[in-house]
CSV table of C-alpha atoms in Angstrom, one decimal:
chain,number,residue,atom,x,y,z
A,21,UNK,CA,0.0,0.0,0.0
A,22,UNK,CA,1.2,3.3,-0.4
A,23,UNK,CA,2.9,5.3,2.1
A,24,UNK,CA,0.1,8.6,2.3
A,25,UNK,CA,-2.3,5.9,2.2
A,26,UNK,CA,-0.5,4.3,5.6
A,27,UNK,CA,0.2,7.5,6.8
A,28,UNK,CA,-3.5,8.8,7.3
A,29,UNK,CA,-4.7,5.3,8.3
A,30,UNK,CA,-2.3,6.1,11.3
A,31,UNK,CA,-3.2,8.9,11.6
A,32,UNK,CA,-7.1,7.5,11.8
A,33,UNK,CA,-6.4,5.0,14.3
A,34,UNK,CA,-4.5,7.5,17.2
A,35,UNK,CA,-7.6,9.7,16.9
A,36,UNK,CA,-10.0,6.6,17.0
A,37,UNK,CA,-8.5,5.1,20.0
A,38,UNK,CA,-8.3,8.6,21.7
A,39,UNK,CA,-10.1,8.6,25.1
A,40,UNK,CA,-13.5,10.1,25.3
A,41,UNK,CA,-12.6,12.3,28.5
A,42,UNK,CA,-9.6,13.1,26.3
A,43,UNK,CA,-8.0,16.7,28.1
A,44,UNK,CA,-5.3,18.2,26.3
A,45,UNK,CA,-4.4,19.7,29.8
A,46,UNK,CA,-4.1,16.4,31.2
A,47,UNK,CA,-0.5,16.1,32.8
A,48,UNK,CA,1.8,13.6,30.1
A,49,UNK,CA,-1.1,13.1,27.6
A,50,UNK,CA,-0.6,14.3,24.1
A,51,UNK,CA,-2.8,16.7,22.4
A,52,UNK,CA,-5.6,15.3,19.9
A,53,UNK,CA,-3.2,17.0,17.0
A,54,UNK,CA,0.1,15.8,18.8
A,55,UNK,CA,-1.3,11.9,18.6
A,56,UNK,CA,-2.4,11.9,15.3
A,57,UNK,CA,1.0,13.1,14.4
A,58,UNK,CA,2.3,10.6,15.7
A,59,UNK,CA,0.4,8.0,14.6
A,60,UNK,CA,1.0,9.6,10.9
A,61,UNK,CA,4.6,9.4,11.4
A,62,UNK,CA,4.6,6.1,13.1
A,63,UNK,CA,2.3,4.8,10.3
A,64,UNK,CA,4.9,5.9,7.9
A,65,UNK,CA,7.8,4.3,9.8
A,66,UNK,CA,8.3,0.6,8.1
A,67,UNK,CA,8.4,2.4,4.8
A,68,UNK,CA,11.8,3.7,5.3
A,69,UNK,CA,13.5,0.3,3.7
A,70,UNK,CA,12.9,2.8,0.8
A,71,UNK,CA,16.5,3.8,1.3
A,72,UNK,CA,17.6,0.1,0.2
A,73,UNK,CA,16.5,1.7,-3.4
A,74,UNK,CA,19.3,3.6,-3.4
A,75,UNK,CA,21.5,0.4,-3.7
A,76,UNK,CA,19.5,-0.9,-6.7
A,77,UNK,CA,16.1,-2.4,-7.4
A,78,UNK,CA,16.6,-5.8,-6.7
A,79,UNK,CA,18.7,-5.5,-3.5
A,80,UNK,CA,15.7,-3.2,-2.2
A,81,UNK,CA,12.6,-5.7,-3.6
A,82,UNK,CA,14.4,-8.3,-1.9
A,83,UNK,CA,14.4,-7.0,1.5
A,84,UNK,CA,11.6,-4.3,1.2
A,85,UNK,CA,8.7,-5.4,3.7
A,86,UNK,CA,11.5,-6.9,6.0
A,87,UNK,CA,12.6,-6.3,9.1
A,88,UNK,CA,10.5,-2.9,9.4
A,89,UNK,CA,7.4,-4.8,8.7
A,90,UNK,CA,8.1,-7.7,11.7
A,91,UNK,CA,5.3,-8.0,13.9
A,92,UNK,CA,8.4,-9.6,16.2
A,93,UNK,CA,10.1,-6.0,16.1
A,94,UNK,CA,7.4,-4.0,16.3
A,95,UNK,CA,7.5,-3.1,20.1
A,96,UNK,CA,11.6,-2.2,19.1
A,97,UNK,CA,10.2,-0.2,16.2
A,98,UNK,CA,7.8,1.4,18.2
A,99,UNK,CA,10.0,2.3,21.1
A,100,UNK,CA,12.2,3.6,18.6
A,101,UNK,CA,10.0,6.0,17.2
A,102,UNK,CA,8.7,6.8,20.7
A,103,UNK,CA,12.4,7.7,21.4
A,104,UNK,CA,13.1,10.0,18.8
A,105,UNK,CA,9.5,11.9,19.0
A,106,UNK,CA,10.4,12.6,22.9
A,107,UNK,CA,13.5,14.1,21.9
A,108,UNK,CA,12.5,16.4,19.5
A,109,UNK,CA,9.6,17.3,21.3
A,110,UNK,CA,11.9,18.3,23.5
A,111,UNK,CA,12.8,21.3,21.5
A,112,UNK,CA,9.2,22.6,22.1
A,113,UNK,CA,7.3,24.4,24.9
A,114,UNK,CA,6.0,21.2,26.1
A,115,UNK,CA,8.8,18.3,26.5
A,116,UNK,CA,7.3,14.5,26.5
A,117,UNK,CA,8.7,11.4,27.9
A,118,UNK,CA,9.0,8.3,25.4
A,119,UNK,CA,6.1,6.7,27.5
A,120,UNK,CA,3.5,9.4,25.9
A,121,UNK,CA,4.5,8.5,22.7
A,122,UNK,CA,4.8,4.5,22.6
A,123,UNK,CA,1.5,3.2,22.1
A,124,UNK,CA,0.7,5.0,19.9
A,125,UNK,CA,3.8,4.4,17.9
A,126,UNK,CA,3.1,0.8,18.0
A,127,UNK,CA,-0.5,1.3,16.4
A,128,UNK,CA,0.5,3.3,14.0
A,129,UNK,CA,2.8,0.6,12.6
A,130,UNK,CA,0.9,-2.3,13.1
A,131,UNK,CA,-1.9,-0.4,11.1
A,132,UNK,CA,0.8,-0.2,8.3
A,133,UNK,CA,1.8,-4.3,8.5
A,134,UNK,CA,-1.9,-4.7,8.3
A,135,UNK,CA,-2.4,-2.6,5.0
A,136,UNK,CA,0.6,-4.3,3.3
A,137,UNK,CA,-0.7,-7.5,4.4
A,138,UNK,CA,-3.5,-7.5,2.8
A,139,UNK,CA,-2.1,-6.9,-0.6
A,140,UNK,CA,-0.1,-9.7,-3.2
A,141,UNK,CA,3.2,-8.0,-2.7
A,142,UNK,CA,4.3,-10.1,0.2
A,143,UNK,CA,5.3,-9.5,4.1
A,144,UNK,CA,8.0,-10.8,6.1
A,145,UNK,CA,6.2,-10.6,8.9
A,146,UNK,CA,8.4,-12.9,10.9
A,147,UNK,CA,11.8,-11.0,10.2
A,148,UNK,CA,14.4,-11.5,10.7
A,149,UNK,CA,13.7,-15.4,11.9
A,150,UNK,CA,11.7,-16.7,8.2
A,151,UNK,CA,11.7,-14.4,4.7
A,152,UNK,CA,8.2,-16.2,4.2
A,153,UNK,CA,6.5,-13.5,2.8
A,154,UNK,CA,2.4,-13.2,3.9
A,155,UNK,CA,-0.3,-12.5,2.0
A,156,UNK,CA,-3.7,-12.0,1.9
A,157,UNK,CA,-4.7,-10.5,-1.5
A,158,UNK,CA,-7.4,-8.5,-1.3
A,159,UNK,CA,-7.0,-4.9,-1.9
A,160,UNK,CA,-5.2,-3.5,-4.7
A,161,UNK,CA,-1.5,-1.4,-3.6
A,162,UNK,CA,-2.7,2.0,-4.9
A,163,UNK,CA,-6.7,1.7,-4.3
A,164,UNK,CA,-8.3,4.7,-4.1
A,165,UNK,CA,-11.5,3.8,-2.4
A,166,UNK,CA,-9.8,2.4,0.9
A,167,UNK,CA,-7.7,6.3,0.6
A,168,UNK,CA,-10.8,7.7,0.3
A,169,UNK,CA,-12.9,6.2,3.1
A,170,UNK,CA,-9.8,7.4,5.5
A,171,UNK,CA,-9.6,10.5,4.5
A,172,UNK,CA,-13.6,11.3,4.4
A,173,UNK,CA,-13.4,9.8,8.6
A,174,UNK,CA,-10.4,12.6,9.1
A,175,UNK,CA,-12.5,15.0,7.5
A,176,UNK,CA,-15.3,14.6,9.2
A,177,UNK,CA,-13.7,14.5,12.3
A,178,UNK,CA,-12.4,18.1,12.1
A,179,UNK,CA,-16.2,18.9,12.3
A,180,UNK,CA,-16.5,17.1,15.2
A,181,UNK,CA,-13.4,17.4,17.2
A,182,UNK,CA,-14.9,15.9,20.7
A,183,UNK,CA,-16.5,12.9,19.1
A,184,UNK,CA,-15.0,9.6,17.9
A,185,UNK,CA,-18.0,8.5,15.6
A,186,UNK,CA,-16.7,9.9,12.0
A,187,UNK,CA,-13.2,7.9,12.6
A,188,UNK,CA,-14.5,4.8,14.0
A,189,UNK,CA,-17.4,4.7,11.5
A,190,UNK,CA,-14.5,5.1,8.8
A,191,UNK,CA,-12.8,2.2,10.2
A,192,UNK,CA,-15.8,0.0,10.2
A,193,UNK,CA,-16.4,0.8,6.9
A,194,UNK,CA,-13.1,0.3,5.7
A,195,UNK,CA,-13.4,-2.6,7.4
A,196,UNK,CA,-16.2,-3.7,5.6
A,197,UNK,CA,-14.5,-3.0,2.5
A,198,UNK,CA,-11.7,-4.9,3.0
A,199,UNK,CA,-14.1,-7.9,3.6
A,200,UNK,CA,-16.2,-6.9,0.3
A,201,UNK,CA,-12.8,-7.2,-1.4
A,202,UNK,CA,-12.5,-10.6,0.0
A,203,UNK,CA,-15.6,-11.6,-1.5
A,204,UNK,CA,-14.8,-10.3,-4.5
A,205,UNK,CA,-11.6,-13.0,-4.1
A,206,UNK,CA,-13.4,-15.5,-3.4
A,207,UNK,CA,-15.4,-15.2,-6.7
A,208,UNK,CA,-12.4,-14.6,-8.8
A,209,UNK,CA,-10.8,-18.1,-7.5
A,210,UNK,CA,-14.2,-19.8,-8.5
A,211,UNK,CA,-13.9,-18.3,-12.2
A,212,UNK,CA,-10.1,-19.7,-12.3
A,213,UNK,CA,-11.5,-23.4,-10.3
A,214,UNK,CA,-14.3,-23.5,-13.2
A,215,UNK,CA,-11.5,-22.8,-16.2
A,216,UNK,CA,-9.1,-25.6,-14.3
A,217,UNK,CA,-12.1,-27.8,-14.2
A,218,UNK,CA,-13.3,-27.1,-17.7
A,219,UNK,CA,-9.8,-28.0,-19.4
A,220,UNK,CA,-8.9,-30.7,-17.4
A,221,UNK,CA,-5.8,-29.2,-15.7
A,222,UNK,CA,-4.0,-31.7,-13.6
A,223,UNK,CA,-2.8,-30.0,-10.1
A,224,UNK,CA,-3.5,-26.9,-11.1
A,225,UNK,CA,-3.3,-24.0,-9.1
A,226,UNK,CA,-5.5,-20.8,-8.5
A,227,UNK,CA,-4.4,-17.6,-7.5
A,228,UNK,CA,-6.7,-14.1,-7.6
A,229,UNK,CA,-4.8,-10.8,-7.4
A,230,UNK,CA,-6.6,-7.7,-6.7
A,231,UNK,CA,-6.0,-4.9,-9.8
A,232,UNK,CA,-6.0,-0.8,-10.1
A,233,UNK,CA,-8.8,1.8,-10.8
A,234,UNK,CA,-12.0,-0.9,-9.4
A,235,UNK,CA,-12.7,-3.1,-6.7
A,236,UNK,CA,-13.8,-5.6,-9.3
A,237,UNK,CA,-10.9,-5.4,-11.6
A,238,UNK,CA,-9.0,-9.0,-10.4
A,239,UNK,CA,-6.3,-11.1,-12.1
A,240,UNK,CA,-6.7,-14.7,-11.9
A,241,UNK,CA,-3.6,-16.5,-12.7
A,242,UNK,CA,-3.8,-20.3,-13.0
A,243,UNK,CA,-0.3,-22.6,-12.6
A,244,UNK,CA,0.0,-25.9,-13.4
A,245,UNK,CA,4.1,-27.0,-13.9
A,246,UNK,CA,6.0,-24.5,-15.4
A,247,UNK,CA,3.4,-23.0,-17.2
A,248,UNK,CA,0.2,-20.2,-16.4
A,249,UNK,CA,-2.9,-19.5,-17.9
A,250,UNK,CA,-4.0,-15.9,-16.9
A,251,UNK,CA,-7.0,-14.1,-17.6
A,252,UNK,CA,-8.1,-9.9,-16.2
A,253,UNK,CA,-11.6,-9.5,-15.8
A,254,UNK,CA,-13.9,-7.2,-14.3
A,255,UNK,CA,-16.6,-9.4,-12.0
A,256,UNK,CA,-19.0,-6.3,-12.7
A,257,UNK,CA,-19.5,-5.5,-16.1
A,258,UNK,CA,-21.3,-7.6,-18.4
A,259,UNK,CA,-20.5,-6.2,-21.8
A,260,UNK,CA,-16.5,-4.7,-22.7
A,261,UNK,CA,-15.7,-1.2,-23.2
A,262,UNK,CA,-13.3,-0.2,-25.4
A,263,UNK,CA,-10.2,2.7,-24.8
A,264,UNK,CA,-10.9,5.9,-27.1
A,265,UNK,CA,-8.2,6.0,-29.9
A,266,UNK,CA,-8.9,9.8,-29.9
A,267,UNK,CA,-7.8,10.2,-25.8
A,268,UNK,CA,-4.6,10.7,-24.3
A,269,UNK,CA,-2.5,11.2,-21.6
A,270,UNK,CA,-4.0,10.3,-17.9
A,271,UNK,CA,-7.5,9.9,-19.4
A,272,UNK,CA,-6.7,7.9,-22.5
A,273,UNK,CA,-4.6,5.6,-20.2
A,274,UNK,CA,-7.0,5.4,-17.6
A,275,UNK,CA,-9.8,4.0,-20.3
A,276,UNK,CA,-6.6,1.6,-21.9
A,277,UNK,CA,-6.5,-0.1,-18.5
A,278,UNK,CA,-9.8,-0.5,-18.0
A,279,UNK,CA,-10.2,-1.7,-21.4
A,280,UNK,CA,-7.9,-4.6,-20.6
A,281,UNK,CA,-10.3,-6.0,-17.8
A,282,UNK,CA,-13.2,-7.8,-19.3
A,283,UNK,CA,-16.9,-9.7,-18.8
A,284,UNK,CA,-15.9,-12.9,-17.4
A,285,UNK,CA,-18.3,-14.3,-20.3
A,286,UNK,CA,-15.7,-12.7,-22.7
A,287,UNK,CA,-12.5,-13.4,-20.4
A,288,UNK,CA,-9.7,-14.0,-22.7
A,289,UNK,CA,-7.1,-16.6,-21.7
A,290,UNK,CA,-3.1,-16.2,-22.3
A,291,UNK,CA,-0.8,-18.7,-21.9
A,292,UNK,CA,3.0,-18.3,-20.3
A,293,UNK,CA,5.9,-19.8,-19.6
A,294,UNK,CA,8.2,-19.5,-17.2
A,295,UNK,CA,11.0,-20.7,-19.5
A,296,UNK,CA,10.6,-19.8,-23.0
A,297,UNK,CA,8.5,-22.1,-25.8
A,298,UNK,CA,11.5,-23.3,-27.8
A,299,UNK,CA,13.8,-25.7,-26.3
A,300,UNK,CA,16.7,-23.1,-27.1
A,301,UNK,CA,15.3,-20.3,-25.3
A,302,UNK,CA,14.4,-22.8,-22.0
A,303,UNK,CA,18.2,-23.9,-21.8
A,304,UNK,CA,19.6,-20.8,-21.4
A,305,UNK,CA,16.6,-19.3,-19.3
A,306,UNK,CA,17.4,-22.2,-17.1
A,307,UNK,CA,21.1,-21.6,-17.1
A,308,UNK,CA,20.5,-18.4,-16.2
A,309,UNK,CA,17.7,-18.8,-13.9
A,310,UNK,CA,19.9,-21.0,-11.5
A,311,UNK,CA,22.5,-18.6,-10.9
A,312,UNK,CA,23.7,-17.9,-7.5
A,313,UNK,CA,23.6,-13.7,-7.8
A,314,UNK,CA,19.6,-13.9,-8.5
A,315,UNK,CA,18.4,-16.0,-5.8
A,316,UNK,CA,17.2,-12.8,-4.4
A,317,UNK,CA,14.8,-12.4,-7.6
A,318,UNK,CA,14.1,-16.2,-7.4
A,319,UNK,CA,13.1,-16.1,-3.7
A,320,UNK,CA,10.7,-12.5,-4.2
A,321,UNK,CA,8.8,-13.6,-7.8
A,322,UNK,CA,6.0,-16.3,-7.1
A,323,UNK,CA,5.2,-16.2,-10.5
A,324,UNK,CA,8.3,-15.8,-13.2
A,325,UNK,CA,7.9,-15.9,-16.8
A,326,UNK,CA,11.0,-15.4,-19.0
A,327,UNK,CA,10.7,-11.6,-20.3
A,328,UNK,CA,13.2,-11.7,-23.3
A,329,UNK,CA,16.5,-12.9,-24.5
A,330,UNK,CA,18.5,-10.3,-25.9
A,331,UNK,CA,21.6,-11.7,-28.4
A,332,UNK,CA,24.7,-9.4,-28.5
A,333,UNK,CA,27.5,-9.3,-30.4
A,334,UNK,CA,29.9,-10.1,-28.0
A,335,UNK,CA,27.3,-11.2,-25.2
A,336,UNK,CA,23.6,-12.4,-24.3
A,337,UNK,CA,21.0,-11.2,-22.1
A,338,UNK,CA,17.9,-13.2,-20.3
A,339,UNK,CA,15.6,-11.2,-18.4
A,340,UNK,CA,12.4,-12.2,-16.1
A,341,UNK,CA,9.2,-10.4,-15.0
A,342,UNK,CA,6.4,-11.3,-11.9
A,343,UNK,CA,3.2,-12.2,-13.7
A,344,UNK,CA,1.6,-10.3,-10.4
A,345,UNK,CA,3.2,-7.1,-11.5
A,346,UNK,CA,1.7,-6.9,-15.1
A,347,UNK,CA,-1.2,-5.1,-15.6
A,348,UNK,CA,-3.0,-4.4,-19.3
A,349,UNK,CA,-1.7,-1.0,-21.6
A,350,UNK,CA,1.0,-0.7,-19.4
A,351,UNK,CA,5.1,-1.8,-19.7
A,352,UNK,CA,5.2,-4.5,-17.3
A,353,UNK,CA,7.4,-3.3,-13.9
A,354,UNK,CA,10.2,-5.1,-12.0
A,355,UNK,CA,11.9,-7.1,-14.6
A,356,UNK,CA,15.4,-8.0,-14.0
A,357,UNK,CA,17.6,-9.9,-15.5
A,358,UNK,CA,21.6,-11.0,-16.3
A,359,UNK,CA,23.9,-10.7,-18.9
A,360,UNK,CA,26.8,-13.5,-19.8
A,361,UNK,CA,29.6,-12.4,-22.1
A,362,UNK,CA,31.0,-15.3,-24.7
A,363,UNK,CA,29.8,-18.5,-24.7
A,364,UNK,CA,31.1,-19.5,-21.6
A,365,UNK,CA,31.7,-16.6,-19.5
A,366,UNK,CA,30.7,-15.8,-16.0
A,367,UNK,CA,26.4,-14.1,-15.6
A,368,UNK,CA,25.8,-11.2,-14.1
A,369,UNK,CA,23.7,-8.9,-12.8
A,370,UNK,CA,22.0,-6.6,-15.5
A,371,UNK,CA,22.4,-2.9,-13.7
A,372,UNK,CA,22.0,-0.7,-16.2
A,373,UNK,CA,18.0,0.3,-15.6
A,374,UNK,CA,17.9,1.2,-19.3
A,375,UNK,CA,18.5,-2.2,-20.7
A,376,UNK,CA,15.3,-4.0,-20.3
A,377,UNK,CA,13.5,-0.9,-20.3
A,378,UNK,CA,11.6,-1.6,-17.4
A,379,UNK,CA,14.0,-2.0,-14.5
């Protein structure tokens, strides 16, 4: 989820949980503004692994939702937080110990482990002990309905600044949502169960991944050995639209994506591979699938598909994308691949972001 979107949810929750005899005059409490400061800032906390982007892309999608999204190190994360808001509020009029700030702290990031949980990109929720990565895919990592709902409770609250009822309606709601979402899941798995069934696919496997601009937008991806069937539909319309030639830029986009979700009565099917179609292209996706320097990609991708191979004079390239990460109209994100000079020289790790394209 993105990091605003975490942010205000923190933000949400520290004004939610707020006592109803809350007095800002009250000796060691924080201030109604003061706590949903810090549960915006706490909230934003576990996104700083950001930084691990400045070493490159793969090193940072291979530890991003680590150790600062570990329910085990959250009360270390919290205190943490706690530590350094005491200290700068310390600079101020009106000094607070670490105490004031903790539990708060510690809601405001377990509200942000919660809303990356329940997307497909993964969470290592038991870092730095197991790199199993959890998920529960139900709501799409930009989804501007859940932003919405949070920001209509802050809103609201502002109008009534000694009641809790806008905030902890919005969380209700957005709990609801989130369970709506999951229904929505459920259904999308039953359209992928129903294709398995009706072309006999032998321990097959169904997967449903949440997708941008609608609720009802989902990508059902169906493996079975090395191979995938996947299908984007919309579980809402019932006839397709089609993207107006004469638009462009945001709009024009906007309709291309949507464009790419149909009817499930008119869901179209495409086949992948995770190694090429040609026994050529699967020997040397292999070769270079094995090696040592991308068990990082290996470990992160739960669906891989071989993106290209790229032949050089002097050298040849083999790149992979995350089936999870491709959505219609648009150049797929997070490929990566690595490059071999000669026949028999040693792979390595394509850096240059402008090679694929899409780095």
């Amino acid at each position: 989820m993105d990091t605003l979107t975490h942010a205000l949810s923190g933000a949400l929750l520290a004004r939610a949980t707020a006592s109803p005899s809350h007095h800002a005059h009250d000796t060691g409490q924080l201030t109604l503004r003061a706590r949903m400061t810090v549960g915006f800032i706490a909230a934003a906390f576990p996104d700083a692994d950001f930084v691990l982007r400045a070493i490159d892309t793969l090193t940072y999608i291979t530890f991003h939702r680590g150790i600062t999204h570990s329910i085990i190190l959250l009360p270390f994360w919290a205190w943490l937080v706690a530590w350094i808001l005491s200290n700068l509020s310390r600079l101020s009029h009106r000094p607070y110990p670490w105490q004031a700030f903790y539990g708060i702290a510690a809601l405001g990031i377990g509200i942000h482990i919660a809303g990356d949980v329940i997307t497909s990109y993964g969470t290592m929720l038991l870092a730095p002990f197991s790199r199993h990565a959890f998920s529960i895919p139900f709501t799409f990592i930009i989804d501007p309905y859940f932003t919405g709902i949070i920001v209509i409770g802050l809103v609201a609250s502002i109008f009534k600044p000694k009641g809790r009822y806008p905030v902890v309606a919005a969380l209700l709601i957005l709990g609801c949502y989130v369970g709506f979402q999951g229904i929505l899941h459920s259904r999308a798995v039953e359209i992928g169960e129903a294709y398995v069934k009706n072309h006999r696919l032998k321990e097959a496997q169904v997967h449903a991944f949440p997708q941008p601009l609608s609720p009802f937008n989902w990508k059902i991806i169906v493996s079975h050995d090395d191979d995938y069937e996947v299908a984007s539909v919309n579980l809402w319309r019932t006839q397709e639209i089609g993207a107006s030639a004469a638009e462009s830029g945001l709009l024009g986009r906007w309709e291309a994506i949507a464009a790419g979700y149909r009817p499930v009565s008119t869901a179209k099917w495409t086949r992948h591979s995770r190694f090429g179609e040609t026994e050529r292209q699967s020997a040397l996706a292999h070769e270079a699938w094995r090696q040592e320097i991308f068990a990082g990609f290996r470990h992160f991708a739960a669906f891989p598909v071989l993106d290209r191979i790229e032949y050089y004079p002097d050298a040849v390239c083999v790149s992979f994308l995350d089936l999870r990460f491709i959505v219609p109209s648009l150049q797929p994100s997070l490929v990566f691949g690595l490059c071999r000079e000669g026949l028999h020289g040693s792979w390595h790790l394509a850096r240059d972001p402008g090679l694929f394209g899409r780095d």
